[in-house]
XYZ file of C-alpha atoms in Angstrom:
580
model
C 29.228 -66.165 -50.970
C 27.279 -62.926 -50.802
C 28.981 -60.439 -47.428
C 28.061 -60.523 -44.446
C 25.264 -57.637 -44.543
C 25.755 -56.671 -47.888
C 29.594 -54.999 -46.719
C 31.912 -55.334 -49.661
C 33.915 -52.153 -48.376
C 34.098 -51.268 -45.277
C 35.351 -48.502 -43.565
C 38.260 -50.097 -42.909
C 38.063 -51.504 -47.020
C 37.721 -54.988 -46.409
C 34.694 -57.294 -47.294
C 32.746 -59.316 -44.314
C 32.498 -62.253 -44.518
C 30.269 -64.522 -42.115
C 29.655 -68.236 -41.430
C 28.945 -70.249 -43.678
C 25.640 -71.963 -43.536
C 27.166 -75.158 -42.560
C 28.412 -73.856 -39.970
C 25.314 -71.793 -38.520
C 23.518 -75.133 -38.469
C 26.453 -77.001 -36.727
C 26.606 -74.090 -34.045
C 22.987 -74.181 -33.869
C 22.831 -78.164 -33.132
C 25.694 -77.506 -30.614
C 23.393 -74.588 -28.623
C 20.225 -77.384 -28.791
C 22.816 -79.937 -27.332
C 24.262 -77.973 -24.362
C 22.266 -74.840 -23.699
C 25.662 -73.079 -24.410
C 24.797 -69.413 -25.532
C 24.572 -69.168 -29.340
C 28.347 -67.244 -29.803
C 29.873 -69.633 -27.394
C 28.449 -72.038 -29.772
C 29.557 -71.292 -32.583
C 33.286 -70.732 -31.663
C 33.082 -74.263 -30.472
C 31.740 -75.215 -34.132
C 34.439 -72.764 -35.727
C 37.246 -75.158 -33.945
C 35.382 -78.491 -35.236
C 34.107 -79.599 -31.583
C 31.345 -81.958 -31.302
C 28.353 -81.570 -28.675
C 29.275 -84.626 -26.552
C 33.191 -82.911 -26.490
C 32.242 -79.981 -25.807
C 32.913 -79.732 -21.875
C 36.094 -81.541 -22.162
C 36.968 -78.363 -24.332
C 35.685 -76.178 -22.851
C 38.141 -77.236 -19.363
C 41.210 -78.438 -20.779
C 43.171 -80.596 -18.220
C 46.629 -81.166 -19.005
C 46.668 -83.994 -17.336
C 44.358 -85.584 -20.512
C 45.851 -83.234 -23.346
C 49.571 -83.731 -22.516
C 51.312 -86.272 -24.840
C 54.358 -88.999 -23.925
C 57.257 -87.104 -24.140
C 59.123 -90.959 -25.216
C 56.800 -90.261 -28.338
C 59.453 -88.077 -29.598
C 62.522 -89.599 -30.947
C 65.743 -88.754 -28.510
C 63.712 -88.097 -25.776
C 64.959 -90.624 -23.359
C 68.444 -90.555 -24.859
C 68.251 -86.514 -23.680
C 66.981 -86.856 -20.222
C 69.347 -89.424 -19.393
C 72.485 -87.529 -20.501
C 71.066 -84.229 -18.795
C 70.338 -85.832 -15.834
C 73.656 -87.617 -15.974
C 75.414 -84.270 -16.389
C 73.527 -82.890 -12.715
C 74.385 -86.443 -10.929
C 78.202 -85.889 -11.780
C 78.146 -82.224 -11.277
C 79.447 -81.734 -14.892
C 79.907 -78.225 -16.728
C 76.633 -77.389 -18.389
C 76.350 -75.172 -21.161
C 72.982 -73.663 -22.622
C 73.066 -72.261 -26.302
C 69.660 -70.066 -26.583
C 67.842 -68.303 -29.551
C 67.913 -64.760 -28.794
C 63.696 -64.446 -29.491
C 61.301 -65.153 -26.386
C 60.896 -69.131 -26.688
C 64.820 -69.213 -26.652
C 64.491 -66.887 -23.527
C 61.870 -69.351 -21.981
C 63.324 -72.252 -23.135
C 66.513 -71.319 -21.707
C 64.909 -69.920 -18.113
C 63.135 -72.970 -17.418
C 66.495 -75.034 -18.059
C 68.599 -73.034 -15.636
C 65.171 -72.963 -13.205
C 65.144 -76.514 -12.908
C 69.074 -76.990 -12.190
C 69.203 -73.966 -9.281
C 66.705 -76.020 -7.941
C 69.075 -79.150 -7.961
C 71.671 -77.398 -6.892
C 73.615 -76.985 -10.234
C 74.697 -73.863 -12.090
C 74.408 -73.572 -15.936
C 76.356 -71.279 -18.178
C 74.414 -69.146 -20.717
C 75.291 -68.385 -23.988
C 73.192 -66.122 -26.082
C 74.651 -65.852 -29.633
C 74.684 -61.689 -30.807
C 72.089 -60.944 -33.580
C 73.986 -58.757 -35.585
C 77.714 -60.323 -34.816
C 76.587 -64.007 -35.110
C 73.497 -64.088 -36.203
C 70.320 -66.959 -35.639
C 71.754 -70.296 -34.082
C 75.082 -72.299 -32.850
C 78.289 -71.009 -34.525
C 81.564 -72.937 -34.816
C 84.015 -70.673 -32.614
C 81.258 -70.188 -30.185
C 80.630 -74.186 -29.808
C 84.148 -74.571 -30.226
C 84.995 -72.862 -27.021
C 81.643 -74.051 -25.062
C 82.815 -77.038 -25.557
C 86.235 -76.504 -24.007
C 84.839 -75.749 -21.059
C 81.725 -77.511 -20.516
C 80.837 -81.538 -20.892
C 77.271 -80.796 -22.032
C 76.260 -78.722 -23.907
C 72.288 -77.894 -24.790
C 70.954 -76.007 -27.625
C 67.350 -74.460 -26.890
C 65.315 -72.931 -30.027
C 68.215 -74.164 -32.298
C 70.316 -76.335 -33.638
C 68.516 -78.607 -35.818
C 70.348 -77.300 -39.403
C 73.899 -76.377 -37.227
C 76.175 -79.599 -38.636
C 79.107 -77.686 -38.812
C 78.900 -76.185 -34.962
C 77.883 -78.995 -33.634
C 80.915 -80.749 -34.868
C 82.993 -78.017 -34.197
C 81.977 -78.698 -29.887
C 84.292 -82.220 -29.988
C 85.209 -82.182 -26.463
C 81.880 -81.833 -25.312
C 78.049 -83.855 -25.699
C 75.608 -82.030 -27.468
C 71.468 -81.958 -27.186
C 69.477 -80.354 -28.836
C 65.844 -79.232 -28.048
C 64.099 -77.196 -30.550
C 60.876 -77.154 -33.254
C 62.403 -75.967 -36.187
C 62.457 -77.770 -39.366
C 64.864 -80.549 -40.165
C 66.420 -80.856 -43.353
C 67.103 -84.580 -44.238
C 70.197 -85.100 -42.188
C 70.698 -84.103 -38.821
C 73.690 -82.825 -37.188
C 75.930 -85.623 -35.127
C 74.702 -84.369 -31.498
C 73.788 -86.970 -28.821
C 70.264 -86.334 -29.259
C 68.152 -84.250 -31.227
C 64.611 -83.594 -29.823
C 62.320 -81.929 -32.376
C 58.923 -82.909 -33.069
C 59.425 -81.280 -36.748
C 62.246 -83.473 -37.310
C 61.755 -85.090 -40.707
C 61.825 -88.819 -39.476
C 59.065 -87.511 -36.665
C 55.171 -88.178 -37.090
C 54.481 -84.223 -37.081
C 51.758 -85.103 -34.156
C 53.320 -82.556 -31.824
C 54.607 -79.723 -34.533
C 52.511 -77.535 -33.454
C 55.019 -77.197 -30.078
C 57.241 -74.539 -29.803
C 60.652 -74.758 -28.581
C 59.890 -73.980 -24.381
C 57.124 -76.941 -24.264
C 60.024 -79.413 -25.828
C 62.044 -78.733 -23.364
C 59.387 -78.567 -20.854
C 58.668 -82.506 -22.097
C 62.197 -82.629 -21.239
C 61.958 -82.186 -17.757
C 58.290 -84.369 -17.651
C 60.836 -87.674 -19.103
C 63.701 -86.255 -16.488
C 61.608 -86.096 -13.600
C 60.068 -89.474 -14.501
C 63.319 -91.268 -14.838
C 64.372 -89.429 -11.270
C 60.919 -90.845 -9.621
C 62.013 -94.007 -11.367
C 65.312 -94.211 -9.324
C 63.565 -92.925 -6.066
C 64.342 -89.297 -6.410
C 62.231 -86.084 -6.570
C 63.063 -83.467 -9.067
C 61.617 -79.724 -8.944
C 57.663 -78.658 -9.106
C 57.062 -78.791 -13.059
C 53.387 -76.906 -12.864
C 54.838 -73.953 -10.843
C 57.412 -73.378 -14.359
C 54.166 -73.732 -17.037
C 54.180 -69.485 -16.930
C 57.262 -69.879 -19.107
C 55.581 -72.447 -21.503
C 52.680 -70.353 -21.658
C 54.546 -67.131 -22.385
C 56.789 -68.954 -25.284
C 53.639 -70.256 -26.682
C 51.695 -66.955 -27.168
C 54.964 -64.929 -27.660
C 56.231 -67.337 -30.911
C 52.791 -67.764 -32.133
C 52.472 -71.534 -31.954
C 48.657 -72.544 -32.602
C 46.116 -72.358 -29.670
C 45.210 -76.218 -29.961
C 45.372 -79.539 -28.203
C 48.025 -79.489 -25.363
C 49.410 -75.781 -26.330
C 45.608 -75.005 -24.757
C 46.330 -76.145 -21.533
C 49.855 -75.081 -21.309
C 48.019 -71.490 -22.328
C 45.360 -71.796 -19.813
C 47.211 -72.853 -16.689
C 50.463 -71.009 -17.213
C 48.113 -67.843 -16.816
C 46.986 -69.050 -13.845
C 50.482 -69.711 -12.184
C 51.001 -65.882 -13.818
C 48.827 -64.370 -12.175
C 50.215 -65.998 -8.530
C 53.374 -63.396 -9.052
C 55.938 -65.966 -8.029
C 58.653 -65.470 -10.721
C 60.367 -62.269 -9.909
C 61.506 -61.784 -13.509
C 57.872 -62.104 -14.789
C 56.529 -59.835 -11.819
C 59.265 -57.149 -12.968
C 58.014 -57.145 -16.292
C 54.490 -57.197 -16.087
C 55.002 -54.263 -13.556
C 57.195 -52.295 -15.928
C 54.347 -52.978 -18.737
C 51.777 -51.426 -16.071
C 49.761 -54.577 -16.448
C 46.693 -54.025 -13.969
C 44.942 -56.944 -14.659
C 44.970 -60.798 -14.670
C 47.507 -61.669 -17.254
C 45.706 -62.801 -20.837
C 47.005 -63.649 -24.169
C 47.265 -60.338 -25.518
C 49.749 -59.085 -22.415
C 51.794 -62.509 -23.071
C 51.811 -61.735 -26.881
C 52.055 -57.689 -26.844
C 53.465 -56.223 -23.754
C 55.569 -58.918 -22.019
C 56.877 -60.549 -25.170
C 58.089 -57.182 -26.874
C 60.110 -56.748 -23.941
C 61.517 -59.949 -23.757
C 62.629 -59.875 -27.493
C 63.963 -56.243 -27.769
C 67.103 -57.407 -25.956
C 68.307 -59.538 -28.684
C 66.607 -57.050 -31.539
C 68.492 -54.059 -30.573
C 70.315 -54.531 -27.221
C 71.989 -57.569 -25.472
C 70.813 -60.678 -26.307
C 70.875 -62.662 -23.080
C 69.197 -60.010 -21.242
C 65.413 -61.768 -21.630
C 66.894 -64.970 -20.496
C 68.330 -63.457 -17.608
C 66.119 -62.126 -16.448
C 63.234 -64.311 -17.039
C 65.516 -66.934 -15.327
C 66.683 -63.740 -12.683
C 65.938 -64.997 -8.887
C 66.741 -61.888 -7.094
C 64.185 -58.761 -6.947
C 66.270 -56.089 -7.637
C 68.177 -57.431 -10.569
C 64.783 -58.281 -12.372
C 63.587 -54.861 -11.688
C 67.056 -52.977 -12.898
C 66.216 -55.765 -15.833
C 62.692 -55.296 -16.617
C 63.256 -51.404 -16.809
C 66.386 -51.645 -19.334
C 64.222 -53.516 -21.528
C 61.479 -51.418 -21.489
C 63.762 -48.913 -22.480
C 65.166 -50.704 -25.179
C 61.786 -51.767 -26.389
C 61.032 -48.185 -26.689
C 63.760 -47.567 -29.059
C 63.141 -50.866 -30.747
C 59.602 -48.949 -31.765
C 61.058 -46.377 -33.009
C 63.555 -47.728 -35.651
C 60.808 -50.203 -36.605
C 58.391 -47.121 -37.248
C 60.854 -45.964 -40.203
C 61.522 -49.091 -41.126
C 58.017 -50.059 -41.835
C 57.141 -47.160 -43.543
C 59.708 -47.385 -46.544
C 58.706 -51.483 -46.615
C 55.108 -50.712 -46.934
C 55.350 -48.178 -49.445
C 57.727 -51.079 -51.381
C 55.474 -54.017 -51.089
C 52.449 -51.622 -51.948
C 54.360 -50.942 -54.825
C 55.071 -53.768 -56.035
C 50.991 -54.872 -54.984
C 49.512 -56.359 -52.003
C 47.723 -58.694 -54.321
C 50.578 -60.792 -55.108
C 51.084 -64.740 -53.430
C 54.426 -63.399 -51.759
C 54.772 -59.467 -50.237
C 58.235 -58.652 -49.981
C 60.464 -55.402 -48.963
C 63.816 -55.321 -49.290
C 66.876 -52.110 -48.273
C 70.213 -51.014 -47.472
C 70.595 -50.504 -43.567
C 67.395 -51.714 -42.302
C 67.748 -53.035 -38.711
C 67.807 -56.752 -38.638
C 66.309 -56.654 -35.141
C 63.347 -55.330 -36.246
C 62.466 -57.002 -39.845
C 60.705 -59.350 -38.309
C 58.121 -57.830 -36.885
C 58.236 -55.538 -40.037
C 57.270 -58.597 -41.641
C 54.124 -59.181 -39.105
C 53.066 -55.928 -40.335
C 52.673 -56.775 -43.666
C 51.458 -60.151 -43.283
C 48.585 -58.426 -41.741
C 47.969 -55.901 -43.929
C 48.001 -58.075 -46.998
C 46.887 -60.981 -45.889
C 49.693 -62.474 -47.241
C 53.038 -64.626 -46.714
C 55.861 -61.197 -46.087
C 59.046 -61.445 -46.222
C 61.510 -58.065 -45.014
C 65.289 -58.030 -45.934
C 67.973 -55.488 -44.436
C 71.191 -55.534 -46.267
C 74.728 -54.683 -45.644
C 76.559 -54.818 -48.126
C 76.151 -57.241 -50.186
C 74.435 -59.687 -47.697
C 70.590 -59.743 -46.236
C 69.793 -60.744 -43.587
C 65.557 -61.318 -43.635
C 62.569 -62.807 -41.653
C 59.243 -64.026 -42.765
C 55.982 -64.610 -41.471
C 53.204 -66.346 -42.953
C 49.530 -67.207 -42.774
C 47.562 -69.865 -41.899
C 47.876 -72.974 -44.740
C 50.987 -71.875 -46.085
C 53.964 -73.399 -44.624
C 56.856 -70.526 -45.342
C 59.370 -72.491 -43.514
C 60.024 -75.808 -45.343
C 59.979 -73.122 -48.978
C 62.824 -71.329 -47.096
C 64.556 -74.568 -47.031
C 63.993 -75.351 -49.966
C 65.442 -71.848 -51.391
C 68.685 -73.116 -49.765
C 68.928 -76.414 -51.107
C 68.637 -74.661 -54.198
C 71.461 -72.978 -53.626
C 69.591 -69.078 -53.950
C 69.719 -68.644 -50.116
C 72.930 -68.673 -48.555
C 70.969 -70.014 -45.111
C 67.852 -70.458 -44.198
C 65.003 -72.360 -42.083
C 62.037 -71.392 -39.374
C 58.865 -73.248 -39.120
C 55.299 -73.113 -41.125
C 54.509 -69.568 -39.681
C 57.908 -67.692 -39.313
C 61.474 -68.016 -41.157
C 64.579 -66.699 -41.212
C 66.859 -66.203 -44.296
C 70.475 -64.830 -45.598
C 70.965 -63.982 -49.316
C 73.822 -62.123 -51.165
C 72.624 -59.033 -53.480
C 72.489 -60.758 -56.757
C 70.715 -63.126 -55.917
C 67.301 -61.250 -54.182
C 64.763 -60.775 -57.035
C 65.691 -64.552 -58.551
C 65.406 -65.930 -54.776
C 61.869 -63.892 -54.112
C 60.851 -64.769 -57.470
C 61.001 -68.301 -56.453
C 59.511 -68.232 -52.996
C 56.507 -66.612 -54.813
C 56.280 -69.669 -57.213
C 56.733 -72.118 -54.144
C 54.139 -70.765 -51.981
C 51.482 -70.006 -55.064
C 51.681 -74.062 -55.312
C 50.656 -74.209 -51.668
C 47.752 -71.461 -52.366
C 49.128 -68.417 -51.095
C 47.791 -65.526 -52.710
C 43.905 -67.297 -53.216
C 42.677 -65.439 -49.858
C 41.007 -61.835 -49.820
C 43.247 -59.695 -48.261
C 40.157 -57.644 -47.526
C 38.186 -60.535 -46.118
C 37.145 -60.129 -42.327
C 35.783 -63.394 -40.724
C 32.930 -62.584 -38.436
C 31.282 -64.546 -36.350
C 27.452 -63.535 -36.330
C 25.574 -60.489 -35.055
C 24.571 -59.743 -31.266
C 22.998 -56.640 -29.428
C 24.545 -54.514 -26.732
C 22.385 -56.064 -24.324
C 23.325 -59.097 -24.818
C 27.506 -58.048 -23.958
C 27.719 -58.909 -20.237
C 30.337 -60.326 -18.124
C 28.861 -63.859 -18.218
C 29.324 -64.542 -21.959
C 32.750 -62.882 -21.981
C 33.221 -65.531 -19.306
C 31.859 -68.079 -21.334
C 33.473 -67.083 -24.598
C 36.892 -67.069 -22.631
C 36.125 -70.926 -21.862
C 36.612 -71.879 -25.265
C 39.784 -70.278 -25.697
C 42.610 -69.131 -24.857
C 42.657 -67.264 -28.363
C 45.652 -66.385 -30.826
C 47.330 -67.888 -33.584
C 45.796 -70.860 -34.842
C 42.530 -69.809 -32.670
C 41.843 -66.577 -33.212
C 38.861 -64.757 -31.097
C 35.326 -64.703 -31.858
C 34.651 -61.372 -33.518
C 31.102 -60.403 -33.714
C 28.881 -57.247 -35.491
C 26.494 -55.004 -33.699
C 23.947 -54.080 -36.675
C 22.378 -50.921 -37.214
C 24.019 -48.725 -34.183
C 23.275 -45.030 -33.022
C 26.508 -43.316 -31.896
C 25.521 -41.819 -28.913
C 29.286 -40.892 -27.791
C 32.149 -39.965 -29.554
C 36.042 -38.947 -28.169
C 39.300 -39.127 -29.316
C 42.058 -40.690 -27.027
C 45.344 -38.986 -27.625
C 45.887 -38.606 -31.220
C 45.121 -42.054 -33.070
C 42.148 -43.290 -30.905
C 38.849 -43.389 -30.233
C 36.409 -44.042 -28.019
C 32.449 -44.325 -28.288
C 29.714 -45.563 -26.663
C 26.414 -47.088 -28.615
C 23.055 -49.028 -28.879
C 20.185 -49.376 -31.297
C 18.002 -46.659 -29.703
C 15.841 -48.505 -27.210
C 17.945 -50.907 -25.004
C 21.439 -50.630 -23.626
C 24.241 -49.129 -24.549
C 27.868 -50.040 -24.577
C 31.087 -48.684 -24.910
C 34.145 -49.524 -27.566
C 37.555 -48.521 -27.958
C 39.348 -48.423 -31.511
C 42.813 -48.586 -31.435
C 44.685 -46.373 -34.509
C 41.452 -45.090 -35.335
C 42.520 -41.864 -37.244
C 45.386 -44.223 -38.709
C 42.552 -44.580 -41.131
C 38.835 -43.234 -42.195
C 37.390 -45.011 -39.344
C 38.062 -42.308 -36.953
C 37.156 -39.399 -38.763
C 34.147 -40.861 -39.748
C 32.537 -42.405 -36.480
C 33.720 -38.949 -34.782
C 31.827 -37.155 -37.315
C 28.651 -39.268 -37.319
C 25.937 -36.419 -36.924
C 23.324 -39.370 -36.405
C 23.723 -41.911 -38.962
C 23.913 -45.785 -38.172
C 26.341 -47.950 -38.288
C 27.696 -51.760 -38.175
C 30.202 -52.240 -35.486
C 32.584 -54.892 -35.774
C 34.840 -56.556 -33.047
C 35.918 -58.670 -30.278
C 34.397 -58.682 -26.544
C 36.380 -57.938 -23.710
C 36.698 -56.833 -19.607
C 37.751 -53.720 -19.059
C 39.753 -52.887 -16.024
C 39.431 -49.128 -14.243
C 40.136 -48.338 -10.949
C 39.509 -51.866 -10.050
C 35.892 -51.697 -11.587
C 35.188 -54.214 -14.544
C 33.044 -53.435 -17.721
C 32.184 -55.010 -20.864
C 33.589 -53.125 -23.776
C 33.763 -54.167 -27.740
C 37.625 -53.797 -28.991
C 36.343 -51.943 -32.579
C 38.095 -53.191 -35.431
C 36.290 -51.857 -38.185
C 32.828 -50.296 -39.088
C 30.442 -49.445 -42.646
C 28.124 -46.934 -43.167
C 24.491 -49.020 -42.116
């Protein structure tokens, strides 16, 4: 397929690629159908909508979208024991993933029960000390003093813990993969279970649990009672779901959609704290969900307590989420930092070893655990490519993975371990976690790579940039961001419409700070608009839109409201740019 305008290399090096003609004519036939604008169109046709669905999608009601929650296996089984446990007033433990969805997961547990009139104890297992999941002395003694105990965001591979916690019941809610057994808890809820249909798997852990409640509060209306408000808790869903990059489709839409609407009412102090701390000014989005309030949540279990982002997303008192919010800005700060170095000496590894390859891998002494992860992100994105990012100690790494779209990283991880090269391991399609002794690293990676070549990793440009068709400056207003904004929310899974502005004059040019840019353009006879590029002089796109001295240019990027002083403006979010 010839690129989109003839750009093989960008500025940016990668090759544009545009719709196919397939899809033109599908968007096309949708525009004819609904007198929806052309781009709102085609993302519609991107996402496989047909005309006579396409207002239904476009105003996703979770009242339509949300599934049975007895069409997961354990459901009932769960409710009835938790809501057993709050009828008797029993001791109620909650094991919790240290990452955001564990955080959620967790906050809307304890949420519910205040509400009820029961206190829960929290137990967030230590990164560094424990590691991902239940453990057998930490069950062990949970289960001395508690008669239930409920693992959020874990538990699904954890046979040994959970049969270490004897004196108490144990439930598990998470979305991780299953292996062919299951542990011997009273119920195991997991829509990626392998006995499950896999019609839900695109959940993540704080929407299980969130079903949870729906079956609790139905078998409470069932014996006459009312339980708590579940809308008013759908900001937790929504954050979980952006923050651990489940895909933007079917019910995870409306969870999306109307958790940012009970957001942006300010009622959860925790959530108000940390928006405030992350100087949000606007409505929240899906960007300040995925990159300013779930940072902050996480870098308490990457680098400083781990219970702190449950707390305090579960916090009810003003000045505890504030003293909160602030210490984990702080610690997100420093979690920046180490990952800087970090991701410099894996970069310069994996592009050693090529970018090219079906697998991108980094591997060192002393690298922080906390931060691989997102290490990992980094070079997912810059290769295009399943990563994976290993910190040893010793003779034992500890490593995460992320992958891309197709390519399900974490049943290979499993399959590593039942292989015997991983000494543990699991995660889901998009993100993994892993432990391996020293020896055993290149033989392990070397294997991965040959696992996810069969499931066509590697086959992808990692130059390629999917566009989305060309528009003018004039044609960027307010209403078709508005529009455009109806057929999302976007993010993993659904990512935003990114469009080209052909031909442009630079008319304005300024850098922000020292990586930035900002400009302002138009094709010499209509409007203009303005565009921000993040990182700019991270790469020749600064330098060489800065330095223009009146040449054109294609303009690549995605749409979006900016917010000064309390005055709104359309600006394009540059990503990259060729020579015209």
């Amino acid at each position: 397929m010839t690129a989109f305008l003839d750009v093989e290399a960008s500025l940016g090096g990668r090759r544009w690629v545009g719709p196919t003609p397939l899809l033109d004519r599908a968007a096309e036939a949708m525009a004819q159908a609904t007198g929806l604008p052309l781009p709102v169109s085609m993302a519609l046709a991107r996402r496989g909508v047909e005309p006579q669905d396409a207002e239904a999608y476009l105003a996703p009601q979770l009242r339509d979208l949300l599934p049975n929650p007895r069409s997961l296996l354990d459901m009932e089984k769960a409710a009835a024991r938790f809501l057993a446990a709050v009828e008797a007033r029993q001791r109620i433990a909650i094991f919790a993933d240290y990452d955001v969805d564990g955080g959620t997961s967790a906050a809307l547990l304890i949420d519910w029960l205040r509400q009820m009139g029961v206190a829960a104890t929290l137990y967030v297992p230590d990164r560094i000390d424990e590691g991902y999941g239940p453990n057998d002395e930490a069950m062990a003694a949970l289960a001395r003093d508690h008669d239930l105990i409920v693992c959020v965001d874990c538990g699904t591979l954890s046979h040994g813990p959970v049969a270490a916690a004897k004196e108490a019941d144990v439930v598990i809610l998470d979305h991780h993969l299953g292996a062919e057994t299951l542990p011997a808890a009273l119920a195991v809820v997991n829509p990626n279970r392998q006995d499950e249909s896999g019609d839900l798997a695109h959940l993540c852990a704080a929407a299980v649990v969130f079903l949870m409640l729906v079956e609790a509060g139905r078998q409470l209306r069932e014996a006459g009672r009312k339980g708590p408000d579940l809308m008013a808790m759908l900001d937790l869903v929504a954050l979980a779901t952006v923050a651990d990059v489940a895909p933007l489709i079917g019910v995870n839409r409306a969870f999306v959609r109307q958790g940012l609407r009970v957001m942006a009412r300010r009622e959860r102090v925790g959530l108000v704290a940390l928006a405030d701390v992350a100087r949000m000014d606007s409505a929240p989005s899906p960007y300040h969900l995925g990159f300013l309030m779930g940072p902050r949540v996480n870098a308490g279990g990457r680098v400083g307590r781990a219970d702190l982002g449950a707390r305090l997303l579960a916090c009810d008192n003003q000045h505890e989420a504030q003293a909160m919010a602030e210490r984990l800005d702080q610690l997100n700060t420093e979690r920046r930092e180490i990952e800087a170095g970090v991701q410099a000496a894996a970069m310069a590894q994996a592009e050693a070893r090529g970018l090219d390859a079906p697998l991108v891998w980094a591997a060192s002494e002393g690298w922080h655990p906390g931060v691989v992860g997102i290490v990992a992100s980094r070079l997912k994105e810059a290769a295009n490519r399943p990563s994976i990012v290993i910190g040893f100690d010793g003779d034992i790494g500890k490593g995460s993975g992320r992958s891309v779209s197709g390519v399900d990283l974490g049943a290979a991880i499993q399959r590593l371990t039942a292989e015997g090269l991983l000494m543990k391991g699991g995660g889901h399609k998009m993100a993994a976690g892993l432990t391996v002794a020293r020896d055993q690293l290149e033989p392990a990676m070397a294997r991965l790579s040959e696992l996810l070549t069969k499931q066509g990793a590697g086959t992808g440009g990692a130059a390629d940039l999917a566009l989305d068709g060309l528009l003018m400056p004039g044609a960027a207003t307010p209403a078709l961001i508005e529009a455009l904004d109806a057929a999302g929310p976007y993010g993993a899974g659904s990512p935003a419409p990114r469009h080209v502005f052909a031909q442009m004059q630079i008319t304005f040019a300024k850098r922000v700070g020292e990586r930035h840019l900002k400009i302002r353009f138009g094709d010499g006879t209509g409007p203009q608009l303005d565009a921000i590029a993040f990182g700019a002089f991270d790469g020749p796109i600064g330098p060489a839109l800065e330095g223009h001295g009146g040449a054109r240019f294609h303009l690549a990027g995605r749409l979006e409201l900016n917010v000064w002083r309390g005055r709104q403006t359309v600006q394009l979010r540059l990503e990259d740019a060729a020579r015209a």
